Amino acid sequence: MRIFIIRPFAIKDGIDFDKVEADLIQPALAKLGHMDLQVFGSTTARIIKQGNIREDMFRLIAVADLVIADISIHNANVFYELGMRHALKPRHTFMIRCKSEQQHPFDLQTDRYFSYEASNPGASVAALAEALRASLNSPQADSPVFTLLPQLKPHGRGKLVSAPRAFQEDLERARIGKHYGTLRLFAQEAAAYEWDQEALRMIGNAQFKLRAYAGARTTFELLRGTDGEHVEANLRLGTIYQRLAATEAPARKLELMAESASAIQRVIDGSHANAELVEAHCLLGSNEKSRWIDELAGRAPLEQQAATLRSVHFMRMRSHYLAATNLDLNAHYSAMNALAILKIQQACAVSLPDAWQQSHDTDAGATAALAAIDTLAARLVATLHLALQLDTVLGLRPGMPDAWAPSSRADLQLLTAPGRTERVAQYYRQAVTGDDWFALDATRRNLEIYKNMGLFEPGVSAALEEIESAMAIGGQPPPRPAKVLLFTGHMIDAADKPEHLWRFPRTAPAQARARELIRSAVADEVAGVNGQVLGFAGGACGGDILFHEVCAELGVPTRLLLALPPERFQVTSVQHGGANWVERFHALLERLPFDVLQASVVPPTWLAGKQENYIWTRANHWMMYSAMSTGAATRSVLALLNRAHAPQGPGGAAEFFDEARDNGFKPVELDGPALLNRSTDPAGSVL
């Protein structure tokens, strides 16, 4: 959460405003932080970079989630900045003033404000924190501008502050490389910056196209947390919750479908743009499609056709797509789906005339209804031909051509001439690419419905061949393991490390004991698991390398995650253990797939304010998110720790273990102090 404080500076009219911020405002914000809010921000006095301070002030006022304005005295700058805030944002502008006899301006006398004692501002910390929390939870506008102009829409942060180019380049590399854990890491890191909204939107869309729906849900919920009415976030969540529901048990599926409907309804309730309403109705139609598909599961083709003619969900789906088409005849996606539904109805009615007639009160009514469908379908075909010509040929629509237009052209060819298989195949070949798994999956989903119902052949089979070919070229998301094991542990102690600070002695018995502990823990975690178990760990000398070696012995595949490129990582984290560990590290590099987080110990330029040692905390987050991104049903974190014998710094194994535990990993803490037991090693043989 971003806070901007509008106030006078130093001592004015007997009030120490610096003390008010230090003793009242900042402690109250700290209490908000303890209420599960991340709080960032202050006044323009904290800005140290070069530039125009007024531009910085405008930006900070515009992007702040909460503005606190101290109106205790008649200060022109305070009133000017407060007026700007009221003009830019509808809510979450909170006014405070000290208790005094001085009248504040007439224009503000009808507004509520919080009072404090100028002589003892700290006495009101708890009360201010609660008042701020109540204000943040209120949906009501506190800006007189937005109250008088309810149709006025504020600009989101994403339109005011752009994500740095360096971030966008790193994001594109992660997307192309399909680095799911890195995308989650970027979302967590971007949330701390002013450009968070645009960054989260870009990350979420990358995850969405890769069908990384669990990560995309987290990212778009983060985005919605910055702006509950963010249209794109809500629309994406409408689809994401539906897709997540597909693999869940019935009770959980109902919960997720309800989340989908809520996200879509937020758009319908708050939107006045046709394009947004069109997509919202399409998503409601897609939800009904999922329920209709569930009704068809396990049935023979003719039984599916009969079930379709009886299905309430099918008819609701038709209503939503026709409603979307009615809002914008140029929106070919909704019109294409509406046409497909009508064509399915036509085909089912012709295939099962008795069932069609039984679904109407009279035979005449059944005949008239089918004639109406034929007429409407013909009109939609004509509408689609024109809309798609404007999109893909003439380029007359703003922002076009639309990426979905080639798919709509292919679908139109299939539905109007399914017997022309060569042309159908050619259209789908032009429409599909291997880098948007969501689009490929959506296209295949529709084709498989037709295939299972025995409709629109032989064109459907020809189209499916093209889709499968494109998906083979583009690759597939990795299979979801049944369980993941995330490991962290101490490195081998350096040769010059004082004995009272040892955690992993450089002795053969210590290594043997560590191997035994790790092997026992991994074996216990693997026992009884029905499906693949996948391990994740770094490559440091000591616990990390032992974990990879033990997993290989037990038949558990692992992923090697390196904070730095191998040659640099070897210098920082391997070679102090000795030549034997370097050789074992290189053996891992030859045997295992590995990913690298960043090129040097210096953080990327877009991580402004981060110190060099942040790389180790960052690497821990990255490894944790990489394990979470697999979608495994169960997750465990194994740690070879000695908490008491030496202090643990940022990025250490203890911090990593505790954070993974707090993120839902089952904690398995191994007996690290046992490595210091020299009773079985009187000679203390050094490795």
XYZ file of C-alpha atoms in Angstrom:
687
model
C 0.000 0.000 0.000
C 1.305 3.417 -0.973
C 0.803 6.353 1.354
C 1.365 10.034 0.629
C 1.343 12.548 3.461
C 0.328 16.138 2.724
C 1.440 18.407 5.553
C 3.386 21.523 6.458
C 7.052 21.045 7.377
C 8.969 21.971 10.535
C 7.252 24.187 13.146
C 4.416 26.371 11.914
C 1.984 28.335 14.123
C 3.376 26.576 17.178
C 2.815 23.041 15.816
C 5.766 20.731 15.171
C 4.532 18.937 12.059
C 7.665 16.802 11.770
C 6.908 15.521 15.283
C 3.265 14.869 14.313
C 4.408 12.634 11.488
C 7.062 10.896 13.605
C 4.933 10.345 16.719
C 1.438 9.948 15.251
C 1.217 9.265 11.524
C 4.111 6.839 11.040
C 3.288 4.756 14.158
C -0.342 4.538 13.003
C 0.813 3.380 9.568
C 3.047 0.817 11.259
C -0.045 -0.535 13.013
C -1.732 -0.841 9.642
C 1.259 -2.880 8.547
C 0.681 -5.195 11.491
C -2.869 -5.624 10.188
C -1.527 -7.534 7.169
C -0.997 -4.472 4.979
C 2.319 -3.656 3.326
C 2.759 0.085 3.776
C 5.130 2.229 1.718
C 5.490 5.977 1.411
C 5.932 9.379 3.014
C 6.175 12.978 1.813
C 8.143 14.583 -1.015
C 10.821 15.388 1.589
C 12.104 11.801 1.197
C 12.720 12.121 -2.562
C 16.463 12.343 -3.207
C 16.689 11.818 -6.964
C 17.131 14.724 -9.353
C 14.123 16.125 -11.169
C 11.109 18.374 -10.763
C 9.728 18.001 -7.239
C 6.296 19.188 -8.358
C 6.101 16.410 -10.946
C 7.143 13.924 -8.268
C 4.454 15.327 -5.984
C 1.780 15.044 -8.704
C 2.763 11.445 -9.373
C 2.834 10.426 -5.721
C -0.556 11.994 -5.051
C -2.021 10.259 -8.090
C -0.655 6.777 -7.372
C -1.141 6.723 -3.591
C -3.667 4.251 -2.214
C -4.168 6.529 0.778
C -3.445 10.221 1.251
C -3.305 11.720 4.730
C -3.683 15.516 4.719
C -2.995 17.617 7.806
C -5.191 20.745 7.519
C -4.363 22.151 10.965
C -3.246 25.521 9.614
C -3.916 27.629 6.531
C -1.110 26.357 4.329
C -1.439 27.027 0.588
C 0.624 24.014 -0.475
C -1.471 21.652 1.652
C -4.744 22.922 0.193
C -3.385 22.886 -3.359
C -2.212 19.280 -3.031
C -5.447 18.240 -1.290
C -7.444 19.722 -4.164
C -5.351 17.782 -6.644
C -5.996 14.549 -4.770
C -9.749 15.178 -4.740
C -9.621 15.765 -8.498
C -7.640 12.579 -9.184
C -9.047 9.924 -6.829
C -12.571 9.245 -5.573
C -11.729 7.816 -2.164
C -9.162 7.172 0.571
C -8.205 10.779 1.260
C -8.057 11.185 5.036
C -7.877 14.585 6.742
C -6.457 15.253 10.192
C -6.048 18.448 12.223
C -4.935 19.429 15.674
C -7.486 20.529 18.242
C -7.581 24.336 18.222
C -9.896 27.316 18.024
C -8.701 28.222 14.548
C -11.370 27.808 11.873
C -10.427 25.755 8.851
C -11.552 26.858 5.369
C -15.279 27.051 4.666
C -15.049 24.563 1.748
C -13.757 21.859 4.128
C -16.071 22.494 7.072
C -18.584 19.861 5.930
C -15.912 17.140 5.733
C -15.017 14.725 8.509
C -11.528 14.874 9.927
C -9.521 13.286 12.719
C -8.402 15.457 15.651
C -5.222 15.136 17.679
C -3.486 17.054 20.500
C -0.626 19.111 19.103
C 1.250 18.859 22.405
C 0.977 15.049 22.531
C 0.180 13.641 19.074
C 1.421 10.170 20.039
C -1.545 9.706 22.375
C -3.835 9.219 19.342
C -1.873 6.524 17.482
C -4.277 3.649 18.135
C -7.345 5.738 17.331
C -5.818 7.027 14.085
C -4.851 3.508 12.986
C -8.423 2.297 13.461
C -9.845 5.342 11.675
C -7.495 4.796 8.743
C -8.464 1.124 8.548
C -12.170 2.067 8.502
C -11.534 4.591 5.744
C -9.635 2.050 3.646
C -12.482 -0.448 4.007
C -15.138 2.074 2.972
C -16.368 1.952 -0.647
C -17.796 5.463 -0.432
C -16.242 8.366 -2.318
C -14.762 11.092 -0.103
C -13.848 13.361 -3.019
C -16.431 16.109 -3.674
C -15.465 16.000 -7.363
C -16.287 12.310 -7.815
C -19.344 12.595 -5.578
C -20.819 15.263 -7.851
C -19.733 13.432 -11.027
C -20.498 9.748 -10.341
C -19.778 8.733 -13.959
C -16.238 10.122 -13.742
C -13.605 7.364 -13.776
C -10.142 7.798 -12.202
C -6.983 6.701 -13.981
C -5.316 3.613 -12.564
C -1.649 3.623 -11.621
C -0.922 1.549 -14.691
C -1.823 4.510 -16.911
C 0.238 6.958 -14.880
C 3.463 5.042 -14.211
C 5.112 2.683 -16.699
C 7.093 -0.408 -15.776
C 10.833 0.070 -16.452
C 12.101 -1.197 -19.794
C 14.654 -3.419 -18.028
C 11.836 -5.105 -16.131
C 9.851 -5.637 -19.319
C 12.881 -7.251 -20.973
C 13.435 -9.577 -17.999
C 9.741 -10.456 -18.037
C 9.823 -11.307 -21.728
C 12.819 -13.599 -21.199
C 10.992 -15.381 -18.381
C 7.865 -15.746 -20.530
C 9.728 -17.138 -23.529
C 11.719 -19.492 -21.290
C 8.517 -20.566 -19.497
C 10.106 -19.846 -16.117
C 6.992 -20.057 -13.962
C 8.763 -19.508 -10.648
C 10.501 -16.408 -11.996
C 7.170 -14.938 -13.073
C 5.808 -15.433 -9.552
C 8.953 -13.881 -8.099
C 8.559 -10.832 -10.348
C 4.958 -10.376 -9.170
C 6.033 -10.420 -5.539
C 8.855 -7.945 -6.192
C 6.923 -5.572 -8.449
C 4.238 -5.127 -5.778
C 6.612 -2.831 -3.855
C 6.942 -0.217 -6.626
C 4.804 2.595 -8.001
C 4.620 0.813 -11.365
C 3.116 -2.282 -9.755
C -0.231 -2.199 -11.584
C 1.219 -2.245 -15.085
C 3.834 -4.820 -14.088
C 1.283 -7.130 -12.453
C -0.971 -6.843 -15.487
C 1.898 -7.880 -17.777
C 3.017 -10.733 -15.509
C -0.522 -12.033 -15.083
C -1.128 -12.056 -18.825
C 2.129 -13.924 -19.420
C 1.095 -16.556 -16.862
C -2.411 -16.693 -18.335
C -1.148 -17.409 -21.846
C 1.104 -20.137 -20.454
C -1.907 -21.645 -18.655
C -0.133 -21.142 -15.324
C -3.515 -20.444 -13.789
C -2.590 -20.764 -10.109
C 0.187 -18.195 -10.486
C -1.996 -15.976 -12.657
C -4.705 -16.044 -10.000
C -2.232 -14.833 -7.360
C -0.937 -12.095 -9.656
C -4.327 -10.780 -10.713
C -5.594 -10.902 -7.127
C -2.561 -8.780 -6.199
C -3.541 -6.385 -8.965
C -7.135 -6.330 -7.781
C -5.825 -5.586 -4.291
C -4.412 -2.321 -5.649
C -7.667 -1.525 -7.466
C -10.735 -3.608 -6.653
C -12.497 -2.393 -9.803
C -9.617 -3.116 -12.186
C -11.505 -4.356 -15.237
C -8.817 -6.507 -16.819
C -7.951 -8.159 -13.509
C -11.594 -9.064 -12.874
C -12.132 -10.333 -16.415
C -9.029 -12.486 -16.281
C -10.022 -13.838 -12.879
C -13.407 -14.751 -14.314
C -11.647 -17.115 -16.723
C -8.908 -18.252 -14.329
C -11.293 -19.427 -11.613
C -13.287 -21.299 -14.239
C -10.173 -23.062 -15.542
C -9.013 -23.926 -12.025
C -12.431 -25.393 -11.277
C -12.117 -27.883 -14.140
C -9.767 -30.187 -12.213
C -11.359 -29.893 -8.778
C -13.815 -32.043 -6.831
C -17.501 -30.989 -7.035
C -17.616 -28.969 -3.798
C -14.446 -27.048 -4.574
C -15.567 -26.606 -8.185
C -18.723 -24.838 -6.986
C -16.634 -22.470 -4.848
C -14.320 -21.587 -7.723
C -17.189 -21.083 -10.163
C -18.770 -18.736 -7.626
C -15.487 -16.788 -7.492
C -15.541 -16.596 -11.284
C -19.101 -15.282 -11.317
C -18.274 -12.673 -8.651
C -15.293 -11.370 -10.617
C -17.396 -11.054 -13.785
C -20.258 -9.393 -11.933
C -17.881 -6.749 -10.594
C -17.196 -5.740 -14.190
C -20.886 -5.673 -15.125
C -21.773 -3.606 -12.055
C -18.997 -1.067 -12.506
C -18.479 -0.834 -16.260
C -19.984 1.569 -18.766
C -17.896 0.488 -21.766
C -19.446 -1.829 -24.315
C -16.240 -3.753 -24.942
C -15.947 -4.606 -21.244
C -19.592 -5.671 -21.011
C -19.216 -7.785 -24.152
C -16.333 -9.701 -22.599
C -18.166 -10.057 -19.285
C -21.182 -11.638 -20.963
C -18.870 -13.904 -22.973
C -17.278 -15.098 -19.749
C -20.667 -15.808 -18.205
C -21.431 -17.778 -21.357
C -18.138 -19.651 -20.977
C -19.047 -20.584 -17.400
C -22.331 -22.023 -18.618
C -20.405 -23.866 -21.326
C -18.308 -25.574 -18.628
C -21.452 -26.725 -16.848
C -22.946 -27.948 -20.138
C -19.755 -29.883 -20.939
C -20.001 -31.575 -17.536
C -23.489 -32.759 -18.488
C -22.127 -34.408 -21.643
C -19.292 -36.320 -19.971
C -19.283 -40.046 -20.607
C -22.181 -40.052 -23.088
C -22.257 -41.367 -26.644
C -22.568 -38.776 -29.462
C -26.345 -39.068 -29.948
C -26.888 -39.024 -26.181
C -24.835 -35.823 -25.996
C -26.996 -34.262 -28.692
C -30.172 -35.245 -26.846
C -28.766 -33.891 -23.547
C -27.914 -30.621 -25.301
C -31.497 -30.133 -26.452
C -32.630 -30.539 -22.825
C -29.822 -28.526 -21.190
C -30.676 -25.370 -19.270
C -26.965 -24.466 -19.212
C -26.779 -24.666 -22.997
C -29.662 -22.230 -23.335
C -28.163 -19.867 -20.769
C -24.874 -20.010 -22.663
C -26.719 -19.097 -25.851
C -28.422 -16.143 -24.109
C -25.140 -14.727 -22.803
C -23.339 -14.934 -26.156
C -26.298 -13.424 -28.007
C -26.466 -10.620 -25.422
C -22.773 -9.918 -25.983
C -23.288 -9.949 -29.765
C -26.178 -7.514 -29.441
C -23.931 -5.065 -27.578
C -21.395 -4.929 -30.436
C -21.933 -6.573 -33.806
C -18.266 -5.993 -34.644
C -17.165 -8.135 -31.678
C -16.507 -11.250 -33.734
C -15.548 -13.425 -30.748
C -19.013 -13.254 -29.170
C -20.752 -13.520 -32.554
C -18.643 -16.548 -33.466
C -19.591 -18.324 -30.253
C -23.248 -17.431 -30.751
C -23.119 -18.852 -34.283
C -21.476 -22.070 -33.049
C -24.269 -22.536 -30.506
C -26.946 -21.993 -33.137
C -25.218 -24.402 -35.509
C -25.100 -27.031 -32.756
C -28.814 -26.535 -32.135
C -29.526 -26.840 -35.847
C -27.515 -30.052 -36.148
C -29.060 -31.632 -33.044
C -32.590 -30.729 -34.148
C -32.042 -32.277 -37.572
C -30.353 -35.361 -36.120
C -33.017 -35.890 -33.418
C -36.301 -34.473 -34.761
C -38.430 -36.232 -32.140
C -36.353 -34.839 -29.272
C -36.512 -31.362 -30.826
C -40.299 -31.496 -31.118
C -40.652 -32.783 -27.550
C -38.735 -29.753 -26.310
C -41.544 -27.480 -27.612
C -45.234 -27.245 -26.794
C -46.391 -27.977 -30.366
C -44.958 -29.348 -33.578
C -45.663 -26.011 -35.225
C -43.751 -24.255 -32.459
C -40.791 -26.597 -32.971
C -40.789 -25.910 -36.720
C -41.021 -22.160 -36.189
C -38.225 -22.209 -33.605
C -35.890 -24.072 -35.948
C -36.714 -21.652 -38.768
C -35.884 -18.739 -36.460
C -32.536 -20.340 -35.600
C -31.784 -20.826 -39.314
C -32.542 -17.167 -40.015
C -30.510 -15.864 -37.085
C -27.563 -18.106 -37.975
C -27.591 -16.849 -41.577
C -27.574 -13.241 -40.353
C -24.696 -13.945 -37.987
C -22.714 -15.505 -40.845
C -23.154 -12.316 -42.878
C -22.258 -10.158 -39.855
C -19.128 -12.186 -39.178
C -17.942 -12.004 -42.759
C -18.144 -8.203 -42.600
C -16.621 -7.866 -39.109
C -13.727 -10.167 -39.941
C -13.086 -8.389 -43.227
C -12.808 -5.093 -41.345
C -10.446 -6.765 -38.875
C -8.082 -8.801 -40.964
C -8.240 -7.343 -44.461
C -9.139 -3.665 -44.413
C -7.703 -2.879 -40.970
C -10.416 -0.280 -40.335
C -11.036 -0.982 -36.662
C -8.792 0.853 -34.164
C -6.133 -1.257 -32.541
C -6.596 -4.075 -35.003
C -6.001 -6.620 -36.391
C -7.222 -8.621 -33.420
C -5.155 -11.671 -32.459
C -8.352 -13.732 -32.207
C -9.587 -12.780 -35.679
C -7.694 -15.559 -37.560
C -9.217 -18.125 -35.194
C -12.684 -16.724 -35.817
C -12.112 -16.920 -39.570
C -11.096 -20.568 -39.202
C -14.127 -21.341 -37.029
C -16.416 -19.633 -39.539
C -14.980 -21.729 -42.362
C -15.489 -24.915 -40.341
C -19.090 -24.156 -39.367
C -20.206 -23.038 -42.830
C -18.300 -25.566 -44.983
C -17.043 -28.485 -42.854
C -16.647 -30.678 -45.934
C -13.901 -28.491 -47.433
C -11.209 -30.052 -45.286
C -8.189 -28.617 -47.101
C -9.468 -25.064 -46.712
C -10.468 -25.701 -43.067
C -6.991 -27.062 -42.320
C -5.336 -24.101 -44.031
C -7.351 -21.570 -42.026
C -6.496 -23.246 -38.710
C -2.851 -23.557 -39.733
C -2.742 -19.779 -40.200
C -4.630 -19.111 -36.971
C -2.641 -21.068 -34.396
C 0.842 -20.558 -32.988
C 2.744 -22.426 -30.310
C 3.391 -19.538 -27.881
C -0.141 -18.931 -26.565
C -1.210 -22.118 -24.836
C -4.444 -20.566 -23.602
C -5.606 -19.748 -27.145
C -4.572 -23.182 -28.386
C -6.338 -24.865 -25.499
C -9.522 -22.841 -26.005
C -9.593 -23.691 -29.723
C -8.970 -27.372 -29.061
C -11.659 -27.394 -26.370
C -14.325 -26.285 -28.850
C -13.175 -28.705 -31.530
C -13.227 -31.609 -29.099
C -16.821 -30.756 -28.151
C -17.822 -30.993 -31.802
C -15.810 -34.202 -32.217
C -17.400 -35.890 -29.218
C -20.887 -34.898 -30.394
C -20.232 -36.224 -33.889
C -20.738 -32.802 -35.524
C -19.149 -30.832 -38.379
C -17.057 -33.662 -39.785
C -14.745 -34.145 -41.617
C -13.642 -30.564 -40.979
C -13.298 -31.048 -37.215
C -10.776 -33.878 -37.587
C -8.723 -31.834 -40.061
C -8.731 -28.841 -37.696
C -7.719 -30.939 -34.695
C -4.707 -32.272 -36.603
C -3.490 -28.700 -37.092
C -4.043 -27.829 -33.425
C -2.162 -30.894 -32.200
C 0.677 -30.110 -34.578
C 0.928 -26.528 -33.272
C 0.877 -27.691 -29.654
C 3.613 -30.235 -30.371
C 5.807 -27.479 -31.822
C 5.114 -25.051 -29.011
C 5.565 -27.634 -26.291
C 3.256 -28.371 -23.407
C 3.201 -27.233 -19.802
C 5.215 -29.702 -17.719
C 3.170 -32.462 -16.083
C 2.049 -31.731 -12.544
C 3.952 -33.845 -9.998
C 2.110 -35.474 -7.133
C 4.523 -33.938 -4.624
C 7.455 -31.538 -4.514
C 10.357 -31.538 -2.073
C 12.092 -28.204 -1.514
C 15.461 -28.437 0.230
C 17.596 -25.957 2.119
C 20.565 -26.497 4.387
C 23.934 -25.254 5.523
C 27.009 -25.164 3.323
C 30.253 -26.893 4.309
C 32.096 -24.634 6.743
C 35.029 -22.712 5.297
C 38.502 -23.890 6.332
C 39.183 -20.717 8.328
C 35.867 -20.644 10.164
C 36.243 -20.698 13.979
C 35.066 -23.962 15.519
C 32.511 -22.244 17.776
C 30.712 -21.082 14.604
C 30.686 -24.452 12.829
C 27.406 -25.713 11.418
C 28.609 -28.307 8.869
C 32.163 -29.424 9.771
C 34.601 -30.339 7.005
C 34.814 -33.977 8.122
C 33.830 -37.271 6.541
C 31.620 -38.355 9.495
C 29.720 -35.044 9.384
C 29.072 -35.527 5.710
C 28.034 -39.147 6.232
C 25.634 -38.128 8.983
C 24.157 -35.372 6.788
C 23.673 -37.840 3.927
C 21.961 -40.274 6.287
C 19.602 -37.587 7.623
C 18.699 -36.368 4.137
C 18.234 -39.882 2.775
C 15.936 -40.877 5.633
C 13.819 -37.730 5.250
C 13.487 -38.067 1.472
C 12.593 -41.756 1.763
C 9.894 -40.947 4.313
C 8.457 -38.219 2.089
C 8.408 -40.436 -1.000
C 6.838 -43.432 0.723
C 3.247 -44.012 -0.302
C 3.094 -41.191 -2.861
C 1.070 -42.185 -5.910
C 2.774 -40.301 -8.724
C 5.955 -38.401 -9.449
C 7.916 -36.652 -6.713
C 10.100 -33.741 -7.859
C 12.906 -32.131 -5.844
C 14.171 -28.528 -5.911
C 17.422 -27.254 -4.407
C 20.367 -24.986 -5.033
C 23.858 -26.254 -5.760
C 25.976 -25.148 -2.802
C 28.591 -27.449 -1.305
C 27.103 -29.324 1.623
C 23.375 -29.936 2.015
C 22.294 -28.883 -1.492
C 24.629 -31.188 -3.403
C 23.967 -34.056 -0.990
C 20.211 -33.640 -1.535
C 20.577 -33.933 -5.320
C 22.843 -36.976 -4.961
C 20.533 -38.738 -2.495
C 17.467 -38.068 -4.663
C 19.259 -39.576 -7.675
C 19.993 -42.710 -5.649
C 16.318 -42.960 -4.662
C 15.027 -42.334 -8.188
C 13.624 -38.850 -7.426
C 14.274 -36.329 -10.245
C 15.465 -32.903 -9.137
C 15.838 -29.407 -10.523
C 19.041 -27.445 -9.924
C 18.357 -23.746 -9.252
C 21.368 -21.428 -9.227
C 21.275 -17.851 -7.990
C 24.156 -16.998 -10.353
C 25.633 -18.474 -13.548
C 27.571 -21.701 -12.787
C 31.041 -20.179 -12.918
C 30.078 -17.342 -10.564
C 28.006 -19.573 -8.302
C 30.980 -21.909 -7.963
C 33.083 -19.032 -6.612
C 30.496 -17.835 -4.087
C 29.017 -21.110 -2.882
C 31.050 -24.184 -3.852
C 34.814 -23.922 -4.075
C 35.431 -22.948 -0.449
C 34.426 -26.566 0.322
C 37.372 -27.942 -1.624
C 38.119 -29.646 -4.945
C 35.887 -32.645 -4.255
C 32.796 -30.438 -3.944
C 33.683 -28.574 -7.143
C 33.853 -31.889 -9.019
C 30.487 -32.971 -7.623
C 28.968 -29.614 -8.552
C 30.115 -30.034 -12.158
C 28.696 -33.555 -12.184
C 25.309 -32.066 -11.265
C 25.576 -29.508 -14.075
C 26.178 -32.289 -16.589
C 23.335 -34.443 -15.301
C 20.533 -32.070 -14.308
C 18.503 -29.318 -15.989
C 19.326 -26.052 -14.268
C 18.001 -22.493 -14.212
C 19.856 -19.295 -13.346
C 18.250 -16.380 -11.506
C 20.485 -13.417 -12.410
C 23.774 -12.622 -14.091
C 25.662 -11.060 -11.158
C 25.390 -10.370 -7.440
C 24.167 -6.852 -8.280
C 20.340 -6.804 -8.463
C 18.660 -5.867 -11.760
C 18.404 -2.113 -12.252
C 14.624 -2.149 -11.845
C 14.978 -3.452 -8.269
C 15.717 0.053 -7.030
C 16.996 0.274 -3.480
C 17.977 -3.401 -3.104
C 21.426 -4.185 -1.708
C 23.857 -6.717 -3.194
C 23.192 -9.296 -0.481
C 19.518 -9.273 -1.451
C 20.402 -11.906 -4.057
C 20.278 -14.698 -1.452
C 16.844 -13.725 -0.122
C 15.727 -13.326 -3.708
C 17.069 -16.760 -4.629
C 15.173 -18.317 -1.724
C 11.918 -16.731 -2.888
C 12.613 -17.861 -6.432
C 13.203 -21.474 -5.424
C 10.055 -21.488 -3.294
C 7.916 -20.034 -6.107
C 9.446 -22.468 -8.596
C 8.340 -25.379 -6.439
C 4.889 -23.840 -5.924
C 4.484 -23.263 -9.664
C 4.468 -26.988 -10.379
C 0.917 -27.190 -9.055
C 1.807 -30.251 -6.955
C -0.965 -31.390 -4.638
C 1.407 -31.624 -1.669
C 4.629 -29.765 -0.861
C 7.304 -30.318 1.779
C 10.351 -28.273 2.738
C 13.331 -30.196 4.150
C 15.957 -28.261 6.062
C 19.301 -29.333 7.506
C 19.608 -26.643 10.169
C 21.492 -25.739 13.307
C 19.628 -22.678 14.558
C 21.397 -22.322 17.884
C 25.058 -22.709 17.003
C 25.446 -19.710 14.710
C 23.377 -16.638 13.852
C 21.225 -16.783 10.720
C 21.316 -13.770 8.405
C 18.973 -12.646 5.622
C 18.791 -15.228 2.882
C 19.962 -18.004 5.185
C 18.580 -21.516 5.440
C 16.512 -20.803 8.561
C 14.781 -17.814 6.972
C 14.118 -19.877 3.840
C 12.676 -22.774 5.845
C 10.396 -20.567 7.931
C 9.074 -18.696 4.918
C 8.336 -21.885 2.988
C 6.512 -23.266 6.028
C 4.437 -20.085 6.213
C 3.554 -20.531 2.531
C 2.004 -23.947 3.023
C 4.973 -26.321 2.749
C 5.000 -29.179 5.242
C 8.047 -28.464 7.471
C 10.620 -31.233 7.939
C 13.552 -29.949 10.029
C 16.510 -32.317 10.171
C 18.841 -32.691 13.145
C 21.537 -30.238 12.133
C 23.271 -30.214 15.544
C 24.021 -33.921 15.046
C 26.670 -32.897 12.491
C 28.746 -31.443 15.348
C 28.855 -34.724 17.290
C 32.494 -35.865 17.156
C 32.066 -38.943 19.320
C 32.240 -41.164 16.255
C 35.136 -39.223 14.744
C 38.000 -38.975 17.232
C 40.449 -38.167 14.462
C 38.251 -35.540 12.949
C 39.307 -36.486 9.440
C 38.984 -33.448 7.204
C 37.493 -33.751 3.708
